[in-house]
Structure formats: C-alpha cells, structure tokens
C-alpha cells in the first residue's frame, strides 16, 4: 500500500497541472471583474463549524466527514466544503463591520468519505464564491451570472441551469408537514437513511438517490407550492433578473441541495455529458448560516463548483487548452570552458524572463540536440571553443532548422524579436 495513493485521491502530474493553472487563472480573472476578493481559510476546522453549518442531518455530516481528534483531544474535521470556513472567518474577523456586501472567492481542497467513482473523489477541489450581507435578489443573480459566464468562457456547452426555491423556515414548516403526511403511508418502504430523515429533515428524501425512495416521492408535495409571499416574490425576482441577463434557466422543483443551510434560492448547473455525477456547480442562498455559526443575522448567497467535474466537462466538450509554455532557449555546450559560459548564460536568460535550459547529464552534442528537441525548445544555442573565441553563439531556430551566428550581446534580442 505504501506505493499506492489512497482510494478516492488522484495525483496530478505536470501534464495535468498546467490545465489547472489555466483554470485557476481564468477563475481569478473573472472574479476580479465581478469584484470578488480571494479568501484562504484553514484546510481543517473545529468539527462544530461544519456540523452546525452544513447541518447534522445531511449525508456530508453524518457519513462523509474526515473527522479525528488531534493530540490535544480537539475534534477536527478536514474541510468538506468551502462556505462554512469562509463564514467562520468572516465572523471571527468582524468583517461585517466593513462596507457591505462582502464578496469572497476561494479555491479549495475538499474531503468527503464517499464511494469513489467517475467524478466523485474523496479528495477533490472546488472553486467557490460567496456574497455576505445582502438579502437582495440582485446578489443571487450576480453569483449565478458569474458561474454561468465562467463556464461559458471556458468553452463549455451542454450545461443547464436549474433553479428552485427551498423557502424560508416559516413556509418550510408547512411544506414539511404536508410532505410528512404524504410520506407517512410509505414509511416502511423508505430506505434506512430516509427513515431517519423522515423526522429530522424530510425534504432531503426528495433528493434520495435510492430508486424506491425516488419512486415514492414522485408525486410528493414540492416546496414551490408552499412558498410564503415573501419567498414567492423573491423567487420571481431572481427569475426576472436572470431574464434581464438573458441567462437561460429552468425551474426544477426537485432541487433541494445536499447541505442544510440553504434558504430561498437554490440552483445547480448540470450536464448529462460526464455520466452520473452531472452536477458541476451547486449553490444558493443561506440567510441564517452566519447567525447559526455565531455571527449577526446577516444573509448570504454563493456556490461551490467541482473543479474535477469542470475539467471532465471541458474534455467532453473537446475544449482546447492553451499549449504549455515552450522552452525559449536550449544551450548546448562543447568543452569545459563552454560549459561554464553556458551555465552563466542560461541563468542570465532566465533572469531576463526567458525559459532557458541546458543539459545536466553530460550528454554529447548529438544527445544535447535530441534533448532540446524533446523539450520542444524554440532555439538551441550552440557554444564550443570556436564560438567562445569569436564571441558568438551558433543560434539554431528549431522550427525552421535555420542556423546562424549571433554575437553574445545580441542573443536576448534575437530570441525575443
Ligand atoms: P453531488 O450531488 O454530486 O454529491 P453535492 O450536492 O454533494 O453534489 P455540493 O456539496 O453542493 O455537492 O458541492 C458542490 C460541487 O462540488 C458539486 O456540484 C460537485 O461539482 C462537487 N463535488 C461534490 N462532491 C464531490 C466529490 N466527492 N468529488 C468530486 N466533486 C465533488
Ligand atoms: Mg454529495
């Protein structure tokens, strides 16, 4: 086992990492335009932060968290998602006392003990955005828009935006009663997990992946039919805002989301292109989470996006990633003097901002050329005793296979022109 990565984890070799750099760069860029600032919070929190934040009747808290006691006997949990930590930091540093709203974005590792399968890992990564401090549906539209624009800019098609309202505690109570009354006659048929959900959080049953439960809830009352006036108006407003932005969406009364903290707006970006794990991005409004975690009564709205799933979808869409940067200059040397000179030249070119390489395995000159080819260098600079004596390098354009002499002081200019 010592030479195998744990189940549900993935190594990212350099041939993959450059794609991640590209994605992270694109995400930072769009966040900047939308006025979101990056927040970085610890990779683990006191378990309580997640238990209270996400809600202890959810799958994440009940079955999926990596929780352990540290040597000081504190219960610690590795981040299963990004919102709770961001909220904890927002409260701890009294950021609510600053100008509102607060707009954060993050890129984070996440850990959930799940059954690994395509698009479902135990250690995965998320992009996320959060807006704290405004109850206005303009904020909901803004977070949905940034998700839509980001995915579109990446060249992803075949995505559907589904939205729903999960109401507020007041209207949810009525729905809960209606739902329980509907489910009561089927109680014995429900799966084990849903039997416990029945009392604690019956709305979760609508989201159950077991076929039996799925069948049972088909005609169950949905939250949308029970929205109070306030929630109904809010839901209409989100839709009006999305229409104004010309962002296509579909109302999907089945979206309840996997975390308990959502109120009113809930949404997902989904696709059928990457198999069963089709939710690329999920989020919504959480008007009581900040208070729940010990802060003032401040509303929030945001989303989390699975980076692995975005990559899968880009691959399914055959999106071309920008090519990796090429080596600008490979320095090939013959003889001891040339080697030292080359070493210095290589560093100087790097200091001037070029990607420069030379051989460190004592290859002969033929081997060095072959290596330059393998590195896909744009130019190879050949230096031997003759060149040193004349104060030139022999510069070979590797794409055109042309070679000419260039004086030392002109090298940088020749390569960059
Ligand atoms: P799912 O229904 O797929 O389990 P979820 O409702 O648990 O998703 P969220 O908690 O809302 O998902 O997380 C936001 C996003 O993070 C998901 O839409 C998905 O893209 C990604 N994600 C969640 N769990 C995993 C996982 N185990 N592996 C990879 N990506 C994940
Ligand atoms: Mg899940």
Coordinates of C-alpha atoms and ligand atoms in Angstrom, one line a residue:
X1 CA 0.0 0.0 0.0
X2 CA 2.9 2.3 0.6
X3 CA 3.3 2.9 -3.1
X4 CA -0.3 3.5 -3.9
X5 CA -2.3 6.7 -3.3
X6 CA -5.3 6.3 -1.0
X7 CA -8.6 5.3 -2.6
X8 CA -10.5 8.3 -4.0
X9 CA -7.4 10.5 -4.3
X10 CA -5.6 11.5 -7.5
X11 CA -2.1 12.6 -8.3
X12 CA -1.8 15.5 -10.7
X13 CA 1.3 15.1 -12.8
X14 CA 2.7 18.1 -14.6
X15 CA 0.9 17.1 -17.8
X16 CA -2.4 17.8 -15.9
X17 CA -1.3 20.6 -13.6
X18 CA -0.8 23.1 -16.4
X19 CA -4.6 22.7 -17.1
X20 CA -5.3 23.5 -13.5
X21 CA -3.1 26.6 -13.7
X22 CA -5.1 27.7 -16.7
X23 CA -8.4 27.2 -14.9
X24 CA -7.3 28.9 -11.7
X25 CA -6.1 31.8 -13.7
X26 CA -9.4 32.1 -15.6
X27 CA -11.3 31.9 -12.4
X28 CA -9.2 34.6 -10.6
X29 CA -9.6 36.8 -13.7
X30 CA -13.4 36.6 -13.8
X31 CA -13.7 37.0 -10.0
X32 CA -11.7 40.2 -10.3
X33 CA -14.0 41.6 -12.9
X34 CA -17.0 40.8 -10.7
X35 CA -15.4 42.4 -7.7
X36 CA -14.8 39.2 -5.6
X37 CA -11.7 39.0 -3.4
X38 CA -9.9 35.8 -2.6
X39 CA -10.1 34.4 0.9
X40 CA -8.0 31.5 2.2
X41 CA -9.1 29.6 5.3
X42 CA -7.5 26.6 7.0
X43 CA -7.8 23.1 5.5
X44 CA -9.4 22.0 8.8
X45 CA -11.8 23.5 11.3
X46 CA -13.3 22.6 14.6
X47 CA -15.8 19.9 13.7
X48 CA -18.6 22.0 15.1
X49 CA -18.2 24.6 12.3
X50 CA -19.4 22.0 9.8
X51 CA -21.8 20.1 12.0
X52 CA -23.6 23.4 12.7
X53 CA -23.1 24.9 9.4
X54 CA -23.9 22.1 7.0
X55 CA -26.4 20.6 9.3
X56 CA -26.2 17.3 11.2
X57 CA -28.9 15.5 9.3
X58 CA -27.1 15.8 6.0
X59 CA -25.1 13.0 4.4
X60 CA -22.0 15.1 4.5
X61 CA -22.0 15.5 8.2
X62 CA -23.4 12.0 9.0
X63 CA -21.3 9.9 6.8
X64 CA -18.8 11.8 4.8
X65 CA -16.6 13.9 7.0
X66 CA -12.9 13.2 7.8
X67 CA -13.1 13.8 11.5
X68 CA -10.4 13.0 14.1
X69 CA -9.2 14.0 17.5
X70 CA -5.9 15.8 17.4
X71 CA -3.2 15.3 20.1
X72 CA -4.9 18.0 22.2
X73 CA -8.1 16.0 22.0
X74 CA -10.0 18.6 20.0
X75 CA -12.4 17.3 17.3
X76 CA -11.1 18.4 14.0
X77 CA -12.6 18.0 10.5
X78 CA -11.0 18.4 7.1
X79 CA -13.0 20.8 5.0
X80 CA -15.8 19.0 3.2
X81 CA -16.8 22.3 1.5
X82 CA -15.8 25.9 1.5
X83 CA -18.7 28.0 2.7
X84 CA -18.6 27.2 6.4
X85 CA -14.9 28.1 6.8
X86 CA -15.4 31.4 5.0
X87 CA -18.4 32.3 7.2
X88 CA -16.4 31.4 10.3
X89 CA -13.5 33.7 9.2
X90 CA -16.0 36.5 8.3
X91 CA -17.4 36.4 11.8
X92 CA -14.1 35.9 13.6
X93 CA -12.5 38.9 11.9
X94 CA -15.7 41.0 12.2
X95 CA -15.7 41.7 8.5
X96 CA -19.4 42.6 8.8
X97 CA -18.2 45.8 10.3
X98 CA -16.7 46.8 7.0
X99 CA -18.5 48.1 3.9
X100 CA -21.1 45.5 2.8
X101 CA -21.7 43.3 0.9
X102 CA -18.6 41.2 1.4
X103 CA -17.7 39.3 -1.8
X104 CA -15.3 36.4 -1.4
X105 CA -14.0 33.7 -3.8
X106 CA -11.9 30.7 -3.0
X107 CA -10.2 27.7 -4.5
X108 CA -10.0 24.9 -2.0
X109 CA -9.3 21.2 -1.4
X110 CA -12.3 19.3 -0.1
X111 CA -12.5 16.0 1.7
X112 CA -15.5 13.7 1.8
X113 CA -15.6 10.0 2.6
X114 CA -17.7 8.9 -0.4
X115 CA -17.8 5.9 -2.7
X116 CA -15.2 6.8 -5.3
X117 CA -16.4 6.8 -8.9
X118 CA -16.0 8.8 -12.0
X119 CA -16.4 12.5 -11.0
X120 CA -16.6 11.5 -7.3
X121 CA -13.5 11.6 -5.2
X122 CA -12.6 11.6 -1.5
X123 CA -10.1 14.4 -2.0
X124 CA -11.5 16.8 -4.6
X125 CA -11.3 20.6 -5.3
X126 CA -13.8 23.4 -5.5
X127 CA -14.0 26.9 -6.8
X128 CA -16.4 28.9 -4.8
X129 CA -17.9 32.4 -4.5
X130 CA -19.9 33.9 -1.6
X131 CA -21.7 37.2 -1.1
X132 CA -22.4 38.1 2.5
X133 CA -24.6 41.0 3.7
X134 CA -27.4 41.5 1.2
X135 CA -30.8 40.0 1.1
X136 CA -31.4 41.4 -2.4
X137 CA -32.0 39.0 -5.3
X138 CA -29.6 41.0 -7.4
X139 CA -26.9 39.2 -5.4
X140 CA -28.4 35.8 -6.3
X141 CA -28.4 36.9 -10.0
X142 CA -24.8 38.0 -9.7
X143 CA -23.5 34.8 -8.3
X144 CA -25.4 32.8 -10.8
X145 CA -24.1 35.1 -13.6
X146 CA -20.5 34.7 -12.6
X147 CA -20.9 30.9 -12.6
X148 CA -22.6 31.0 -16.0
X149 CA -20.1 33.4 -17.5
X150 CA -17.1 31.4 -16.1
X151 CA -18.3 28.1 -17.5
X152 CA -19.2 29.7 -20.8
X153 CA -15.9 31.4 -21.1
X154 CA -14.2 28.1 -20.6
X155 CA -15.9 26.9 -23.8
X156 CA -18.4 24.6 -22.0
X157 CA -21.7 24.0 -23.7
X158 CA -24.4 21.5 -22.9
X159 CA -25.0 23.0 -19.5
X160 CA -28.3 23.6 -18.0
X161 CA -29.1 26.0 -15.1
X162 CA -31.8 24.7 -12.9
X163 CA -33.2 26.8 -10.2
X164 CA -35.7 26.3 -7.3
X165 CA -36.7 27.9 -4.1
X166 CA -36.4 26.0 -0.8
X167 CA -38.3 28.7 1.0
X168 CA -37.6 30.1 4.5
X169 CA -38.2 28.4 7.9
X170 CA -41.7 29.8 8.1
X171 CA -43.0 28.3 4.8
X172 CA -40.8 25.3 5.0
X173 CA -42.6 24.2 8.2
X174 CA -45.9 24.0 6.3
X175 CA -44.3 22.0 3.5
X176 CA -42.6 19.7 5.9
X177 CA -46.0 18.8 7.5
X178 CA -47.6 18.2 4.1
X179 CA -44.6 16.1 3.0
X180 CA -44.7 14.0 6.1
X181 CA -48.4 13.4 5.7
X182 CA -47.8 12.3 2.2
X183 CA -44.9 10.0 3.1
X184 CA -46.4 8.5 6.2
X185 CA -48.2 5.7 4.4
X186 CA -44.9 4.8 2.6
X187 CA -42.7 5.0 5.7
X188 CA -41.9 1.3 5.8
X189 CA -40.8 1.3 2.2
X190 CA -38.3 4.1 2.6
X191 CA -34.6 3.3 2.7
X192 CA -32.8 3.3 6.0
X193 CA -31.3 6.7 5.6
X194 CA -34.7 8.2 4.7
X195 CA -36.4 6.7 7.7
X196 CA -34.1 8.8 9.8
X197 CA -34.6 11.8 7.5
X198 CA -38.4 11.4 7.9
X199 CA -38.5 13.1 11.3
X200 CA -35.4 15.2 11.2
X201 CA -35.4 16.6 7.7
X202 CA -38.0 15.0 5.3
X203 CA -37.2 17.4 2.4
X204 CA -33.9 15.5 2.0
X205 CA -35.9 12.5 0.9
X206 CA -36.8 14.3 -2.3
X207 CA -33.0 14.2 -3.1
X208 CA -32.6 10.5 -2.2
X209 CA -30.7 8.5 -4.8
X210 CA -32.3 5.2 -4.0
X211 CA -34.8 4.1 -6.6
X212 CA -37.5 3.1 -4.2
X213 CA -37.5 6.5 -2.5
X214 CA -37.2 8.2 -5.8
X215 CA -40.4 6.5 -6.9
X216 CA -42.2 7.2 -3.7
X217 CA -41.5 11.0 -3.8
X218 CA -42.5 11.4 -7.4
X219 CA -45.9 12.9 -6.6
X220 CA -45.0 14.3 -3.2
X221 CA -45.7 18.0 -2.5
X222 CA -42.9 20.3 -3.6
X223 CA -41.7 23.3 -1.7
X224 CA -42.6 25.6 -4.6
X225 CA -46.3 25.1 -3.9
X226 CA -45.8 26.2 -0.3
X227 CA -43.8 29.4 -0.6
X228 CA -44.9 32.3 1.5
X229 CA -45.5 35.6 -0.2
X230 CA -42.0 36.9 0.6
X231 CA -40.3 33.8 -0.8
X232 CA -42.5 33.7 -3.8
X233 CA -41.7 37.3 -4.6
X234 CA -38.0 36.6 -4.1
X235 CA -38.2 33.7 -6.5
X236 CA -39.9 35.7 -9.1
X237 CA -37.3 38.4 -8.7
X238 CA -34.4 36.0 -9.3
X239 CA -36.1 34.8 -12.5
X240 CA -36.7 38.4 -13.7
X241 CA -33.0 39.2 -13.0
X242 CA -31.9 36.1 -14.9
X243 CA -34.2 37.0 -17.8
X244 CA -32.7 40.5 -17.8
X245 CA -29.3 39.0 -18.1
X246 CA -30.5 36.6 -20.8
X247 CA -29.2 33.6 -18.8
X248 CA -31.4 30.6 -19.7
X249 CA -32.7 28.5 -16.9
X250 CA -35.3 26.0 -16.0
X251 CA -37.3 25.9 -12.8
X252 CA -36.7 22.5 -11.2
X253 CA -38.9 21.8 -8.1
X254 CA -36.7 18.8 -7.2
X255 CA -33.6 20.7 -6.3
X256 CA -33.1 20.6 -2.6
X257 CA -29.3 20.6 -2.4
X258 CA -27.1 18.5 -0.2
X259 CA -26.4 21.0 2.6
X260 CA -29.0 22.1 5.1
X261 CA -28.2 25.8 5.2
X262 CA -30.0 26.9 2.1
X263 CA -33.0 29.2 2.1
X264 CA -34.9 30.6 -0.8
X265 CA -32.8 30.4 -4.0
X266 CA -31.2 27.0 -4.8
X267 CA -29.6 26.2 -8.1
X268 CA -27.4 23.8 -10.0
X269 CA -25.5 23.8 -13.2
X270 CA -26.0 20.3 -14.6
X271 CA -24.9 18.2 -17.6
X272 CA -25.5 14.8 -18.9
X273 CA -22.2 14.7 -20.6
X274 CA -20.0 13.4 -17.8
X275 CA -22.0 10.4 -16.6
X276 CA -24.0 10.2 -13.4
X277 CA -22.1 12.9 -11.5
X278 CA -23.6 15.6 -13.6
X279 CA -23.8 18.5 -11.1
X280 CA -20.9 20.7 -11.9
X281 CA -21.9 23.6 -9.7
X282 CA -24.4 23.9 -6.9
X283 CA -25.4 26.8 -4.6
X284 CA -28.0 29.0 -3.2
X285 CA -28.9 31.5 -0.6
X286 CA -28.3 30.9 3.1
X287 CA -29.9 33.6 5.1
X288 CA -29.4 32.0 8.6
X289 CA -26.0 30.4 8.3
X290 CA -24.0 33.3 9.5
X291 CA -26.2 33.6 12.6
X292 CA -26.2 29.9 13.1
X293 CA -22.4 30.0 13.3
X294 CA -22.4 32.7 16.0
X295 CA -22.5 35.9 13.9
X296 CA -25.0 38.6 13.4
X297 CA -28.2 37.9 11.4
X298 CA -26.6 38.5 8.0
X299 CA -27.8 36.8 4.8
X300 CA -25.6 35.2 2.2
X301 CA -25.6 33.5 -1.1
X302 CA -23.0 31.6 -3.1
X303 CA -21.9 28.4 -4.8
X304 CA -19.3 25.7 -5.0
X305 CA -18.1 24.2 -8.2
X306 CA -16.2 20.9 -8.6
X307 CA -13.0 21.5 -10.4
X308 CA -12.5 17.9 -11.4
X309 CA -16.0 17.9 -13.0
X310 CA -15.3 21.1 -14.8
X311 CA -12.2 19.5 -16.3
X312 CA -14.1 16.4 -17.3
X313 CA -16.7 18.6 -19.0
X314 CA -14.1 20.6 -20.8
X315 CA -12.6 17.3 -22.1
X316 CA -16.1 16.1 -23.1
X317 CA -16.6 19.4 -25.0
X318 CA -13.1 18.9 -26.6
X319 CA -12.1 22.3 -25.4
X320 CA -8.5 23.1 -26.4
X321 CA -6.3 24.2 -23.5
X322 CA -3.7 26.8 -24.4
X323 CA -0.4 25.0 -25.0
X324 CA 2.2 24.8 -22.3
X325 CA 4.9 27.4 -22.5
X326 CA 7.8 26.3 -24.6
X327 CA 11.5 26.4 -23.7
X328 CA 12.8 29.6 -25.4
X329 CA 16.4 28.7 -25.4
X330 CA 18.3 25.5 -25.0
X331 CA 22.0 25.9 -24.5
X332 CA 24.2 23.2 -26.0
X333 CA 27.8 23.2 -25.0
X334 CA 31.0 21.5 -26.1
X335 CA 34.1 21.6 -23.8
X336 CA 34.7 22.7 -20.2
X337 CA 35.0 26.4 -20.9
X338 CA 31.8 26.5 -22.9
X339 CA 30.0 24.6 -20.2
X340 CA 30.8 27.3 -17.6
X341 CA 30.0 30.0 -20.0
X342 CA 26.7 28.3 -20.9
X343 CA 25.8 27.9 -17.3
X344 CA 26.1 31.6 -16.8
X345 CA 24.3 32.5 -20.0
X346 CA 21.5 30.1 -19.1
X347 CA 21.0 31.9 -15.8
X348 CA 21.2 35.4 -17.4
X349 CA 18.5 34.5 -19.9
X350 CA 16.3 33.2 -17.1
X351 CA 16.8 36.4 -15.1
X352 CA 15.7 38.3 -18.2
X353 CA 12.5 36.3 -18.2
X354 CA 13.1 33.6 -20.7
X355 CA 12.6 29.9 -20.2
X356 CA 16.1 28.6 -20.6
X357 CA 17.5 25.0 -20.2
X358 CA 20.7 23.2 -20.5
X359 CA 21.9 19.6 -20.2
X360 CA 22.9 18.4 -16.7
X361 CA 23.6 14.8 -17.7
X362 CA 26.8 15.2 -19.6
X363 CA 25.2 14.3 -23.0
X364 CA 27.4 14.6 -26.1
X365 CA 26.4 17.3 -28.6
X366 CA 24.2 15.0 -30.6
X367 CA 22.4 14.0 -27.3
X368 CA 22.0 17.6 -26.4
X369 CA 20.3 18.4 -29.7
X370 CA 18.0 15.4 -29.2
X371 CA 17.2 16.6 -25.7
X372 CA 16.4 20.1 -27.0
X373 CA 14.1 18.5 -29.5
X374 CA 12.4 16.6 -26.7
X375 CA 11.9 19.8 -24.7
X376 CA 10.4 21.4 -27.8
X377 CA 12.8 24.3 -27.5
X378 CA 12.3 27.2 -29.9
X379 CA 16.0 27.9 -30.2
X380 CA 19.2 26.0 -29.5
X381 CA 22.3 28.0 -28.8
X382 CA 25.5 26.0 -29.6
X383 CA 28.7 27.1 -27.8
X384 CA 32.1 25.5 -28.4
X385 CA 35.7 26.7 -28.3
X386 CA 35.4 28.4 -31.7
X387 CA 32.3 30.3 -30.7
X388 CA 33.9 31.4 -27.4
X389 CA 36.9 32.7 -29.2
X390 CA 34.7 34.7 -31.7
X391 CA 32.3 36.0 -29.1
X392 CA 29.3 34.4 -30.8
X393 CA 26.8 31.5 -30.4
X394 CA 25.5 29.4 -33.1
X395 CA 21.8 30.0 -32.9
X396 CA 19.5 27.4 -34.4
X397 CA 15.8 28.1 -35.0
X398 CA 14.4 24.7 -34.2
X399 CA 11.2 25.1 -36.1
X400 CA 12.8 26.4 -39.3
X401 CA 16.0 24.4 -38.9
X402 CA 18.0 27.5 -39.8
X403 CA 21.3 28.3 -38.1
X404 CA 23.3 31.5 -37.9
X405 CA 25.9 33.2 -35.7
X406 CA 24.8 35.7 -33.2
X407 CA 27.0 37.9 -31.0
X408 CA 26.7 37.4 -27.3
X409 CA 25.3 40.8 -26.7
X410 CA 22.5 40.3 -29.3
X411 CA 21.3 36.9 -28.1
X412 CA 18.4 38.1 -26.0
X413 CA 17.1 40.4 -28.7
X414 CA 17.4 37.7 -31.4
X415 CA 15.4 35.2 -29.4
X416 CA 12.7 37.6 -28.4
X417 CA 12.2 39.5 -31.6
Ligands
LIG1 P1 -23.5 15.5 -5.5 O1 -24.9 15.6 -5.7 O2 -22.7 15.3 -6.8 O3 -23.0 14.6 -4.4 P2 -23.3 17.7 -3.7 O4 -24.7 18.2 -3.6 O5 -22.8 16.9 -2.6 O6 -23.0 17.0 -5.1 P3 -22.1 20.3 -3.1 O7 -21.9 19.9 -1.7 O8 -23.1 21.3 -3.5 O9 -22.3 18.9 -4.0 O10 -20.7 20.6 -3.8 C1 -20.6 21.5 -4.9 C2 -19.9 20.8 -6.1 O11 -18.7 20.1 -5.7 C3 -20.7 19.7 -6.7 O12 -21.6 20.3 -7.6 C4 -19.7 18.9 -7.4 O13 -19.3 19.5 -8.7 C5 -18.5 19.0 -6.5 N1 -18.4 17.8 -5.7 C6 -19.1 17.4 -4.6 N2 -18.7 16.2 -4.1 C7 -17.7 15.8 -4.9 C8 -16.9 14.7 -4.9 N3 -17.0 13.8 -3.9 N4 -15.9 14.6 -5.8 C9 -15.8 15.5 -6.8 N5 -16.5 16.6 -6.8 C10 -17.5 16.8 -5.9
LIG2 MG1 -22.7 14.8 -2.3

